[in-house]
Tab-separated table of C-alpha atoms in Angstrom:
chain	number	residue	atom	x	y	z
A	1	UNK	CA	125.742	78.856	84.181
A	2	UNK	CA	129.366	78.602	84.271
A	3	UNK	CA	131.161	81.647	83.472
A	4	UNK	CA	131.754	84.439	85.774
A	5	UNK	CA	129.369	87.061	84.511
A	6	UNK	CA	126.695	84.523	84.303
A	7	UNK	CA	127.048	83.512	87.835
A	8	UNK	CA	127.142	87.148	88.999
A	9	UNK	CA	124.274	88.413	87.233
A	10	UNK	CA	122.066	84.929	88.333
A	11	UNK	CA	123.243	85.681	91.990
A	12	UNK	CA	122.394	89.393	92.291
A	13	UNK	CA	119.017	88.572	90.752
A	14	UNK	CA	118.490	85.655	92.935
A	15	UNK	CA	119.487	87.592	96.144
A	16	UNK	CA	117.352	90.582	95.323
A	17	UNK	CA	114.395	88.366	94.628
A	18	UNK	CA	114.816	86.441	97.900
A	19	UNK	CA	115.289	89.355	100.111
A	20	UNK	CA	112.565	91.601	98.387
A	21	UNK	CA	109.576	89.290	97.884
A	22	UNK	CA	107.083	89.115	100.848
A	23	UNK	CA	106.079	85.870	102.204
A	24	UNK	CA	102.879	84.791	103.718
A	25	UNK	CA	102.550	86.089	107.363
A	26	UNK	CA	101.735	83.875	109.936
A	27	UNK	CA	99.557	84.772	113.062
A	28	UNK	CA	101.764	85.168	116.017
A	29	UNK	CA	102.768	87.423	118.904
A	30	UNK	CA	104.612	89.873	116.704
A	31	UNK	CA	102.122	90.096	113.941
A	32	UNK	CA	99.453	91.430	116.436
A	33	UNK	CA	101.644	94.218	117.601
A	34	UNK	CA	100.361	97.789	116.420
A	35	UNK	CA	102.373	98.491	113.241
A	36	UNK	CA	103.032	102.217	114.515
A	37	UNK	CA	104.640	100.833	117.569
A	38	UNK	CA	106.556	98.229	115.349
A	39	UNK	CA	107.879	101.270	113.289
A	40	UNK	CA	108.792	103.286	116.498
A	41	UNK	CA	110.619	100.276	117.932
A	42	UNK	CA	112.363	99.568	114.777
A	43	UNK	CA	113.561	103.175	114.801
A	44	UNK	CA	114.827	102.885	118.243
A	45	UNK	CA	116.733	99.705	117.679
A	46	UNK	CA	118.362	101.303	114.835
A	47	UNK	CA	119.335	104.433	116.649
A	48	UNK	CA	120.706	102.545	119.629
A	49	UNK	CA	122.540	100.126	117.528
A	50	UNK	CA	124.563	102.884	116.048
A	51	UNK	CA	125.724	103.873	119.516
A	52	UNK	CA	126.546	100.516	120.991
A	53	UNK	CA	130.380	100.295	120.855
A	54	UNK	CA	130.994	96.894	122.778
A	55	UNK	CA	130.615	93.984	120.428
A	56	UNK	CA	128.957	91.883	123.237
A	57	UNK	CA	125.927	94.447	123.317
A	58	UNK	CA	125.547	94.047	119.516
A	59	UNK	CA	125.784	90.282	119.721
A	60	UNK	CA	123.282	90.123	122.524
A	61	UNK	CA	120.809	92.425	120.325
A	62	UNK	CA	121.575	90.178	117.270
A	63	UNK	CA	120.586	87.045	119.251
A	64	UNK	CA	117.631	88.691	120.494
A	65	UNK	CA	116.416	89.444	117.018
A	66	UNK	CA	116.750	85.603	116.128
A	67	UNK	CA	114.552	84.983	119.308
A	68	UNK	CA	111.941	87.454	118.262
A	69	UNK	CA	112.021	85.585	114.873
A	70	UNK	CA	111.204	82.277	116.723
A	71	UNK	CA	108.310	83.742	118.597
A	72	UNK	CA	107.127	85.611	115.488
A	73	UNK	CA	107.005	82.097	113.695
A	74	UNK	CA	109.515	83.126	111.223
A	75	UNK	CA	111.487	80.445	109.445
A	76	UNK	CA	114.890	81.026	111.005
A	77	UNK	CA	116.640	79.695	108.014
A	78	UNK	CA	114.842	82.247	105.688
A	79	UNK	CA	115.768	85.038	108.224
A	80	UNK	CA	119.320	84.113	108.448
A	81	UNK	CA	119.644	83.743	104.569
A	82	UNK	CA	118.001	87.111	104.034
A	83	UNK	CA	120.161	88.804	106.554
A	84	UNK	CA	123.616	87.453	105.481
A	85	UNK	CA	123.358	87.494	101.973
A	86	UNK	CA	123.383	91.162	101.952
A	87	UNK	CA	126.682	91.369	103.998
A	88	UNK	CA	129.414	89.960	101.588
A	89	UNK	CA	127.835	92.182	98.724
A	90	UNK	CA	127.874	95.629	100.485
A	91	UNK	CA	129.451	95.764	103.873
A	92	UNK	CA	132.566	93.598	103.351
A	93	UNK	CA	133.457	95.365	100.204
A	94	UNK	CA	133.275	98.610	102.029
A	95	UNK	CA	134.951	97.392	105.288
A	96	UNK	CA	137.821	95.403	104.008
A	97	UNK	CA	140.381	98.145	103.005
A	98	UNK	CA	139.692	99.849	106.502
A	99	UNK	CA	141.243	96.783	108.288
A	100	UNK	CA	144.665	97.890	106.798
A	101	UNK	CA	143.938	101.623	107.241
A	102	UNK	CA	143.222	102.277	111.111
A	103	UNK	CA	146.463	102.822	113.055
A	104	UNK	CA	147.214	100.550	116.005
A	105	UNK	CA	149.465	97.556	116.923
A	106	UNK	CA	150.351	95.932	113.809
A	107	UNK	CA	149.839	92.088	113.121
A	108	UNK	CA	149.698	90.228	109.860
A	109	UNK	CA	149.328	93.382	107.918
A	110	UNK	CA	146.394	94.651	110.026
A	111	UNK	CA	145.652	95.865	113.617
A	112	UNK	CA	143.637	94.361	116.124
A	113	UNK	CA	141.528	97.586	116.751
A	114	UNK	CA	140.834	97.630	112.914
A	115	UNK	CA	139.643	94.261	112.856
A	116	UNK	CA	137.279	94.733	115.935
A	117	UNK	CA	136.067	97.904	114.205
A	118	UNK	CA	135.243	95.852	111.058
A	119	UNK	CA	133.588	93.275	112.897
A	120	UNK	CA	131.354	95.598	114.712
A	121	UNK	CA	130.409	97.306	111.579
A	122	UNK	CA	129.575	94.084	109.904
A	123	UNK	CA	127.551	92.954	112.919
A	124	UNK	CA	125.601	96.479	113.153
A	125	UNK	CA	124.750	96.044	109.663
A	126	UNK	CA	123.596	92.496	110.088
A	127	UNK	CA	121.642	93.367	113.130
A	128	UNK	CA	119.694	96.143	111.490
A	129	UNK	CA	118.908	93.796	108.552
A	130	UNK	CA	117.671	91.137	110.822
A	131	UNK	CA	115.278	93.477	112.721
A	132	UNK	CA	114.012	95.127	109.500
A	133	UNK	CA	113.405	91.631	108.005
A	134	UNK	CA	111.624	90.634	111.151
A	135	UNK	CA	109.315	93.759	110.787
A	136	UNK	CA	108.873	92.853	107.032
A	137	UNK	CA	108.059	89.175	107.541
A	138	UNK	CA	105.552	89.882	110.373
A	139	UNK	CA	103.570	92.937	109.076
A	140	UNK	CA	101.296	92.953	106.057
A	141	UNK	CA	102.524	95.361	103.347
A	142	UNK	CA	99.586	97.788	103.748
A	143	UNK	CA	100.262	97.807	107.292
A	144	UNK	CA	104.023	98.680	106.934
A	145	UNK	CA	102.938	101.915	104.870
A	146	UNK	CA	99.985	102.446	107.263
A	147	UNK	CA	102.559	102.581	110.168
A	148	UNK	CA	104.997	104.942	108.316
A	149	UNK	CA	101.933	107.106	107.685
A	150	UNK	CA	101.190	106.914	111.178
A	151	UNK	CA	104.578	108.272	112.201
A	152	UNK	CA	103.923	111.243	109.956
A	153	UNK	CA	105.863	110.259	106.635
A	154	UNK	CA	103.694	111.613	103.861
A	155	UNK	CA	101.765	109.688	101.111
A	156	UNK	CA	103.880	111.145	98.597
A	157	UNK	CA	107.127	109.522	100.015
A	158	UNK	CA	105.234	106.299	100.574
A	159	UNK	CA	104.035	106.301	96.950
A	160	UNK	CA	107.704	106.836	95.797
A	161	UNK	CA	108.573	103.631	98.031
A	162	UNK	CA	105.902	101.553	96.448
A	163	UNK	CA	106.922	102.670	92.946
A	164	UNK	CA	110.710	101.992	93.659
A	165	UNK	CA	109.958	98.348	94.961
A	166	UNK	CA	107.785	98.047	91.657
A	167	UNK	CA	110.580	99.209	89.562
A	168	UNK	CA	113.307	97.006	91.120
A	169	UNK	CA	111.296	93.725	90.502
A	170	UNK	CA	110.437	94.827	87.052
A	171	UNK	CA	113.845	95.742	86.051
A	172	UNK	CA	115.108	92.666	87.421
A	173	UNK	CA	112.816	90.878	85.201
A	174	UNK	CA	113.937	93.081	82.011
A	175	UNK	CA	117.333	92.724	82.836
A	176	UNK	CA	117.148	88.696	82.983
A	177	UNK	CA	115.084	88.696	79.835
A	178	UNK	CA	117.693	90.677	78.218
A	179	UNK	CA	120.592	88.489	79.480
A	180	UNK	CA	118.815	85.289	78.571
A	181	UNK	CA	118.016	86.611	75.066
A	182	UNK	CA	121.645	87.479	74.522
A	183	UNK	CA	122.839	84.155	75.800
A	184	UNK	CA	120.500	82.163	73.456
A	185	UNK	CA	122.129	83.761	70.664
A	186	UNK	CA	125.906	83.364	71.860
A	187	UNK	CA	127.995	80.789	70.185
A	188	UNK	CA	131.156	81.429	71.621
A	189	UNK	CA	132.216	83.743	74.457
A	190	UNK	CA	134.664	86.496	73.848
A	191	UNK	CA	135.371	88.414	77.074
A	192	UNK	CA	135.883	91.797	75.372
A	193	UNK	CA	132.453	91.424	73.595
A	194	UNK	CA	130.869	90.369	76.838
A	195	UNK	CA	131.964	93.705	78.629
A	196	UNK	CA	130.811	95.778	75.699
A	197	UNK	CA	127.607	94.128	75.787
A	198	UNK	CA	127.143	94.879	79.423
A	199	UNK	CA	127.758	98.583	78.834
A	200	UNK	CA	125.320	98.571	76.168
A	201	UNK	CA	122.882	96.632	78.160
A	202	UNK	CA	123.153	99.407	81.046
A	203	UNK	CA	122.212	101.849	78.406
A	204	UNK	CA	119.106	99.845	77.068
A	205	UNK	CA	118.067	99.369	80.657
A	206	UNK	CA	118.091	103.142	81.430
A	207	UNK	CA	115.850	103.638	78.209
A	208	UNK	CA	113.755	100.870	79.100
A	209	UNK	CA	113.382	102.118	82.750
A	210	UNK	CA	111.994	105.451	81.331
A	211	UNK	CA	109.277	103.720	79.301
A	212	UNK	CA	108.566	101.519	82.155
A	213	UNK	CA	108.340	104.627	84.639
A	214	UNK	CA	105.619	106.060	82.409
A	215	UNK	CA	103.769	102.908	82.222
A	216	UNK	CA	103.692	102.158	85.847
A	217	UNK	CA	102.836	105.829	86.609
A	218	UNK	CA	99.936	105.518	84.279
A	219	UNK	CA	98.939	102.272	85.947
A	220	UNK	CA	98.833	103.861	89.087
A	221	UNK	CA	96.769	106.858	87.869
A	222	UNK	CA	94.387	104.593	86.068
A	223	UNK	CA	93.632	102.858	89.251
A	224	UNK	CA	92.737	106.227	91.164
A	225	UNK	CA	96.192	106.032	93.133
A	226	UNK	CA	97.259	109.839	93.449
A	227	UNK	CA	99.761	111.454	95.891
A	228	UNK	CA	96.939	111.424	98.441
A	229	UNK	CA	97.094	107.435	98.674
A	230	UNK	CA	95.020	106.095	101.326
A	231	UNK	CA	95.931	103.497	103.714
A	232	UNK	CA	93.626	101.360	105.994
A	233	UNK	CA	93.163	103.147	109.508
A	234	UNK	CA	95.776	102.415	112.237
A	235	UNK	CA	94.328	99.851	114.417
A	236	UNK	CA	94.290	101.108	117.976
A	237	UNK	CA	97.266	100.874	120.311
A	238	UNK	CA	96.709	98.760	123.260
A	239	UNK	CA	98.237	98.512	126.524
A	240	UNK	CA	99.964	95.620	125.565
A	241	UNK	CA	101.504	97.585	122.564
A	242	UNK	CA	102.740	100.059	125.073
A	243	UNK	CA	104.273	97.534	127.182
A	244	UNK	CA	106.235	96.029	124.145
A	245	UNK	CA	107.373	99.397	123.298
A	246	UNK	CA	108.683	99.990	126.819
A	247	UNK	CA	110.304	96.595	127.308
A	248	UNK	CA	112.357	97.055	123.895
A	249	UNK	CA	113.507	100.549	125.013
A	250	UNK	CA	114.431	99.214	128.425
A	251	UNK	CA	116.426	96.291	126.903
A	252	UNK	CA	118.099	98.619	124.604
A	253	UNK	CA	118.883	101.120	127.451
A	254	UNK	CA	120.304	98.140	129.550
A	255	UNK	CA	122.657	97.123	126.577
A	256	UNK	CA	123.644	100.920	126.234
A	257	UNK	CA	124.729	101.572	129.736
A	258	UNK	CA	126.580	98.019	129.690
A	259	UNK	CA	128.957	99.727	127.163
B	1	UNK	CA	72.332	96.290	68.091
B	2	UNK	CA	70.563	97.998	70.993
B	3	UNK	CA	69.736	101.603	70.738
B	4	UNK	CA	71.267	104.056	73.445
B	5	UNK	CA	70.653	107.474	74.409
B	6	UNK	CA	73.665	108.790	76.347
B	7	UNK	CA	77.211	108.824	74.973
B	8	UNK	CA	79.615	107.849	77.649
B	9	UNK	CA	82.608	109.018	75.374
B	10	UNK	CA	82.695	111.178	72.627
B	11	UNK	CA	85.837	111.987	70.579
B	12	UNK	CA	86.005	114.967	68.093
B	13	UNK	CA	88.788	115.052	65.462
B	14	UNK	CA	91.239	113.799	67.807
B	15	UNK	CA	94.721	113.418	66.896
B	16	UNK	CA	97.736	112.333	69.074
B	17	UNK	CA	101.543	112.738	68.281
B	18	UNK	CA	104.384	111.077	70.115
B	19	UNK	CA	107.651	113.265	70.266
B	20	UNK	CA	105.290	115.899	68.681
B	21	UNK	CA	105.823	114.567	65.332
B	22	UNK	CA	105.284	111.013	65.430
B	23	UNK	CA	101.470	110.478	64.643
B	24	UNK	CA	99.755	107.982	66.803
B	25	UNK	CA	96.150	108.812	65.886
B	26	UNK	CA	94.729	111.063	63.315
B	27	UNK	CA	91.432	112.618	63.061
B	28	UNK	CA	89.382	110.396	65.266
B	29	UNK	CA	85.719	110.723	65.745
B	30	UNK	CA	83.729	108.213	67.646
B	31	UNK	CA	80.865	108.038	70.119
B	32	UNK	CA	80.419	105.309	72.561
B	33	UNK	CA	77.123	104.480	74.587
B	34	UNK	CA	76.404	102.824	77.575
B	35	UNK	CA	76.266	99.114	77.526
B	36	UNK	CA	77.883	98.802	74.146
B	37	UNK	CA	80.134	95.814	73.384
B	38	UNK	CA	82.941	97.208	71.289
B	39	UNK	CA	86.203	96.140	69.561
B	40	UNK	CA	88.839	98.366	68.470
B	41	UNK	CA	90.498	96.140	65.569
B	42	UNK	CA	93.609	96.988	63.847
B	43	UNK	CA	97.306	95.760	63.193
B	44	UNK	CA	100.057	96.509	65.487
B	45	UNK	CA	100.807	100.196	65.811
B	46	UNK	CA	97.578	101.295	64.603
B	47	UNK	CA	96.932	103.395	67.757
B	48	UNK	CA	94.687	101.128	69.528
B	49	UNK	CA	96.426	101.185	72.964
B	50	UNK	CA	96.905	104.985	72.640
B	51	UNK	CA	93.076	105.442	71.946
B	52	UNK	CA	92.366	103.421	74.899
B	53	UNK	CA	94.696	105.337	77.178
B	54	UNK	CA	92.963	108.452	75.915
B	55	UNK	CA	89.662	107.180	76.646
B	56	UNK	CA	90.999	106.334	80.300
B	57	UNK	CA	92.255	109.939	80.772
B	58	UNK	CA	95.924	108.976	80.868
B	59	UNK	CA	96.894	110.556	77.564
B	60	UNK	CA	95.619	113.798	76.291
B	61	UNK	CA	95.421	114.581	72.495
B	62	UNK	CA	97.276	117.814	70.997
B	63	UNK	CA	94.347	118.274	68.748
B	64	UNK	CA	90.838	117.578	69.091
B	65	UNK	CA	88.269	117.191	71.972
B	66	UNK	CA	87.461	114.106	74.270
B	67	UNK	CA	84.205	114.189	76.091
B	68	UNK	CA	83.494	111.576	79.073
B	69	UNK	CA	80.210	111.523	80.936
B	70	UNK	CA	79.465	114.787	79.032
B	71	UNK	CA	82.537	116.614	80.375
B	72	UNK	CA	85.353	117.740	78.192
B	73	UNK	CA	88.436	116.037	79.433
B	74	UNK	CA	91.742	117.809	79.685
B	75	UNK	CA	94.585	117.180	81.966
B	76	UNK	CA	93.121	119.716	84.648
B	77	UNK	CA	89.862	117.837	84.934
B	78	UNK	CA	91.439	115.367	87.020
B	79	UNK	CA	92.570	117.842	89.423
B	80	UNK	CA	88.988	118.052	90.714
B	81	UNK	CA	89.280	115.299	93.317
B	82	UNK	CA	85.455	114.510	93.156
B	83	UNK	CA	85.584	114.203	89.363
B	84	UNK	CA	88.810	111.958	89.611
B	85	UNK	CA	87.064	109.606	92.101
B	86	UNK	CA	84.071	109.608	89.890
B	87	UNK	CA	86.016	108.656	86.687
B	88	UNK	CA	88.398	106.324	88.401
B	89	UNK	CA	85.693	104.396	90.268
B	90	UNK	CA	83.659	103.962	86.852
B	91	UNK	CA	86.371	103.531	84.059
B	92	UNK	CA	89.168	100.916	84.345
B	93	UNK	CA	91.752	99.908	81.845
B	94	UNK	CA	93.585	96.330	81.719
B	95	UNK	CA	96.957	97.283	80.403
B	96	UNK	CA	98.475	95.139	77.645
B	97	UNK	CA	101.459	94.934	79.972
B	98	UNK	CA	99.728	93.946	83.353
B	99	UNK	CA	103.165	94.092	85.204
B	100	UNK	CA	102.749	97.929	84.937
B	101	UNK	CA	99.603	97.968	86.986
B	102	UNK	CA	100.484	95.324	89.700
B	103	UNK	CA	102.085	97.282	92.560
B	104	UNK	CA	101.648	95.325	95.716
B	105	UNK	CA	103.961	92.523	97.181
B	106	UNK	CA	100.815	90.213	97.811
B	107	UNK	CA	97.750	89.370	95.589
B	108	UNK	CA	95.374	90.177	98.386
B	109	UNK	CA	96.747	93.624	98.991
B	110	UNK	CA	96.529	94.187	95.162
B	111	UNK	CA	92.968	93.338	94.937
B	112	UNK	CA	92.173	95.312	98.136
B	113	UNK	CA	94.170	98.476	96.896
B	114	UNK	CA	91.234	100.120	94.829
B	115	UNK	CA	88.858	99.384	97.762
B	116	UNK	CA	91.100	101.001	100.224
B	117	UNK	CA	91.172	104.109	98.023
B	118	UNK	CA	87.466	104.291	97.944
B	119	UNK	CA	87.517	104.234	101.716
B	120	UNK	CA	85.505	100.780	102.482
B	121	UNK	CA	85.513	99.392	105.918
B	122	UNK	CA	87.933	96.414	106.505
B	123	UNK	CA	84.998	93.748	106.702
B	124	UNK	CA	83.483	94.955	103.353
B	125	UNK	CA	86.922	94.909	101.704
B	126	UNK	CA	87.452	91.146	102.781
B	127	UNK	CA	83.884	90.214	101.767
B	128	UNK	CA	84.671	91.909	98.008
B	129	UNK	CA	88.065	90.170	97.804
B	130	UNK	CA	86.548	86.789	98.753
B	131	UNK	CA	83.835	87.308	96.129
B	132	UNK	CA	85.905	88.504	93.260
B	133	UNK	CA	88.616	85.884	93.890
B	134	UNK	CA	85.985	83.338	93.885
B	135	UNK	CA	84.581	84.584	90.512
B	136	UNK	CA	88.195	84.425	88.973
B	137	UNK	CA	89.112	81.194	90.951
B	138	UNK	CA	92.339	82.772	92.354
B	139	UNK	CA	91.679	82.157	96.047
B	140	UNK	CA	94.825	79.972	96.126
B	141	UNK	CA	96.703	82.917	95.056
B	142	UNK	CA	95.821	85.596	97.644
B	143	UNK	CA	98.992	85.084	99.774
B	144	UNK	CA	101.353	85.042	96.762
B	145	UNK	CA	103.346	87.602	95.200
B	146	UNK	CA	102.008	89.048	91.661
B	147	UNK	CA	105.531	88.789	90.478
B	148	UNK	CA	105.721	84.934	91.047
B	149	UNK	CA	102.496	84.245	88.897
B	150	UNK	CA	102.136	82.972	85.297
B	151	UNK	CA	101.063	85.494	82.505
B	152	UNK	CA	97.371	83.993	82.556
B	153	UNK	CA	97.271	84.261	86.426
B	154	UNK	CA	98.721	88.033	86.612
B	155	UNK	CA	95.993	88.859	83.854
B	156	UNK	CA	93.340	87.176	86.143
B	157	UNK	CA	94.688	89.265	89.176
B	158	UNK	CA	94.878	92.418	87.484
B	159	UNK	CA	91.364	92.224	86.118
B	160	UNK	CA	90.245	91.020	89.487
B	161	UNK	CA	91.853	94.149	90.940
B	162	UNK	CA	90.018	96.496	88.552
B	163	UNK	CA	86.656	94.835	88.624
B	164	UNK	CA	86.514	94.674	92.500
B	165	UNK	CA	85.525	98.321	92.620
B	166	UNK	CA	82.579	97.263	90.469
B	167	UNK	CA	83.257	99.886	87.462
B	168	UNK	CA	80.788	100.290	84.794
B	169	UNK	CA	83.135	100.839	81.787
B	170	UNK	CA	85.997	98.324	81.149
B	171	UNK	CA	88.795	98.997	78.634
B	172	UNK	CA	90.804	95.994	77.717
B	173	UNK	CA	94.106	96.143	75.722
B	174	UNK	CA	94.993	92.877	73.828
B	175	UNK	CA	93.515	90.776	76.827
B	176	UNK	CA	94.199	87.581	75.220
B	177	UNK	CA	97.788	88.173	74.281
B	178	UNK	CA	100.392	85.773	75.622
B	179	UNK	CA	97.767	83.567	77.062
B	180	UNK	CA	97.363	79.949	76.266
B	181	UNK	CA	94.361	78.687	74.333
B	182	UNK	CA	92.640	77.453	77.646
B	183	UNK	CA	93.345	80.606	79.684
B	184	UNK	CA	92.305	82.655	76.559
B	185	UNK	CA	89.013	80.788	76.471
B	186	UNK	CA	88.509	81.344	80.297
B	187	UNK	CA	89.278	85.173	79.771
B	188	UNK	CA	86.637	85.517	77.072
B	189	UNK	CA	84.172	83.844	79.457
B	190	UNK	CA	84.927	86.507	82.063
B	191	UNK	CA	84.548	89.356	79.512
B	192	UNK	CA	80.980	87.765	78.408
B	193	UNK	CA	79.963	87.656	81.861
B	194	UNK	CA	80.754	91.279	82.247
B	195	UNK	CA	78.699	92.061	79.116
B	196	UNK	CA	75.919	90.023	80.422
B	197	UNK	CA	75.954	92.345	83.626
B	198	UNK	CA	75.317	95.364	81.424
B	199	UNK	CA	78.935	96.759	81.561
B	200	UNK	CA	80.282	98.683	78.718
B	201	UNK	CA	83.432	96.687	77.354
B	202	UNK	CA	85.747	98.009	74.993
B	203	UNK	CA	88.449	95.692	73.740
B	204	UNK	CA	91.491	96.504	71.625
B	205	UNK	CA	92.730	93.510	69.909
B	206	UNK	CA	94.009	92.182	66.715
B	207	UNK	CA	92.769	88.669	67.553
B	208	UNK	CA	89.925	88.025	64.896
B	209	UNK	CA	89.046	84.955	66.566
B	210	UNK	CA	87.728	86.591	69.727
B	211	UNK	CA	86.052	89.454	68.131
B	212	UNK	CA	82.698	87.915	67.289
B	213	UNK	CA	82.349	86.522	70.990
B	214	UNK	CA	82.856	89.931	72.688
B	215	UNK	CA	81.567	92.642	70.430
B	216	UNK	CA	78.514	93.820	68.444
B	217	UNK	CA	80.248	96.657	66.961
B	218	UNK	CA	83.752	97.074	65.518
B	219	UNK	CA	85.962	100.128	64.894
B	220	UNK	CA	88.789	99.557	62.481
B	221	UNK	CA	92.012	101.322	62.892
B	222	UNK	CA	94.358	101.347	59.737
B	223	UNK	CA	98.057	101.537	59.704
B	224	UNK	CA	97.563	105.597	58.889
B	225	UNK	CA	96.167	105.801	62.480
B	226	UNK	CA	92.783	106.611	61.096
B	227	UNK	CA	89.446	104.734	61.555
B	228	UNK	CA	88.757	103.114	58.396
B	229	UNK	CA	85.453	101.617	59.106
B	230	UNK	CA	82.882	101.369	61.791
B	231	UNK	CA	80.334	98.695	61.498
B	232	UNK	CA	78.401	95.622	62.937
B	233	UNK	CA	80.867	92.767	63.901
B	234	UNK	CA	79.513	90.127	61.586
B	235	UNK	CA	79.242	92.264	58.560
B	236	UNK	CA	83.213	93.457	59.192
B	237	UNK	CA	84.253	89.895	59.824
B	238	UNK	CA	82.412	88.504	56.760
B	239	UNK	CA	84.401	91.175	54.376
B	240	UNK	CA	87.533	88.965	53.958
B	241	UNK	CA	88.650	91.169	51.057
B	242	UNK	CA	88.589	94.393	53.434
B	243	UNK	CA	90.386	92.559	56.270
B	244	UNK	CA	93.052	91.386	53.805
B	245	UNK	CA	93.532	95.090	52.788
B	246	UNK	CA	93.860	96.077	56.288
B	247	UNK	CA	96.459	93.436	57.141
B	248	UNK	CA	93.970	91.907	59.742
B	249	UNK	CA	94.215	88.512	57.880
């Protein structure tokens, strides 16, 4: 694949697949923690993270996630890849214009304050993703939903999560097939035609999504999955789990008062 | 052909329309009995998939009546959780597009999903998943994502996920479509094994090569969306003129 459209479609597809597909969960200290405690800890991390102002606190929390990944027997290379591939696509696009818009002492067209603010924003996103990935990579899928249900999220919402996850992967496949089918019939590239084709494809995908949603919904009904989806019973919360939660809240609090 | 007493499914003058005017099925009458081995044979677009979805309680006809287990099936029938549980435990459908029925990120989760819905204990779930994956030789796929599998593997996983709850009626929509000859042969072996175990197997197909292996009785659906003929498999397969007229060969 050589042209820009080829490369963009291929990369978006690759990134989404790499970040969304679950991998084998190795038994570790983290995989043994109760799923409800994991969900609560994750919520605490995300909330505290949004209050941290000092870059050092965010960096320490991020490095701690790498350490957790290590003791959770996660392949660190995979963790870094899954964390940082999202950044250029979403956060940087949002944050770059703000560098030139925040008032302060000017230098090279942007201010120091705005630069720190942008770095803080990117690091917050990266740290959040890192913890979410650790959660996903150390918790079986059924337990993730069981944990969400354990903290009071309704089965209906969880079913919507499941269907959304399914649609994304199915749509990626359809989009890829559409693109490859078109590519196999393209003799020479005309940019205007390529743009028209992308517009048409978005329309076709919308129609196919509708058809697909009916099929997936029938697939779920056929297997007896209703809005009252049942998940395995939550495993018992042990004293060790409570200690883990207290330890995480303690660390977060220390980092917070350090601000 | 064996003789059976109790009809599991009964359709009376069933017609189904898409978009309220496009006919998908027209005046279908049929009775299916416990333990029967049936093929719904017809060219593309003859309404086989729609008929299977009606039998599985996923679509409801605009005209006519559908009975399952002696109860008339309407959309509201499934609002009764007890009947829904009974029906979904006993009737399963393998979609032509198996992608639409694989939801879980891991094969093992996918197979356990139905068992979890039935409220089985974790140790029983583990045991059943082990047995069914052994039967389909998919033990090595348990940790993988269903989306990364080949078409044949996906079909095996989907069928394993359906059969793990031990249903009595199995509906199959073009089960050998998209499979290479070896996988298709293997799939036929599984279907025959189910029939030996006394399951009612209803297969929609246009593949004449598999019909004699998996059915005793054939319903022929025509391009006009009606049942053109019902008969013994051998008798219909030997009527070449009829098969040619109905675009099956």
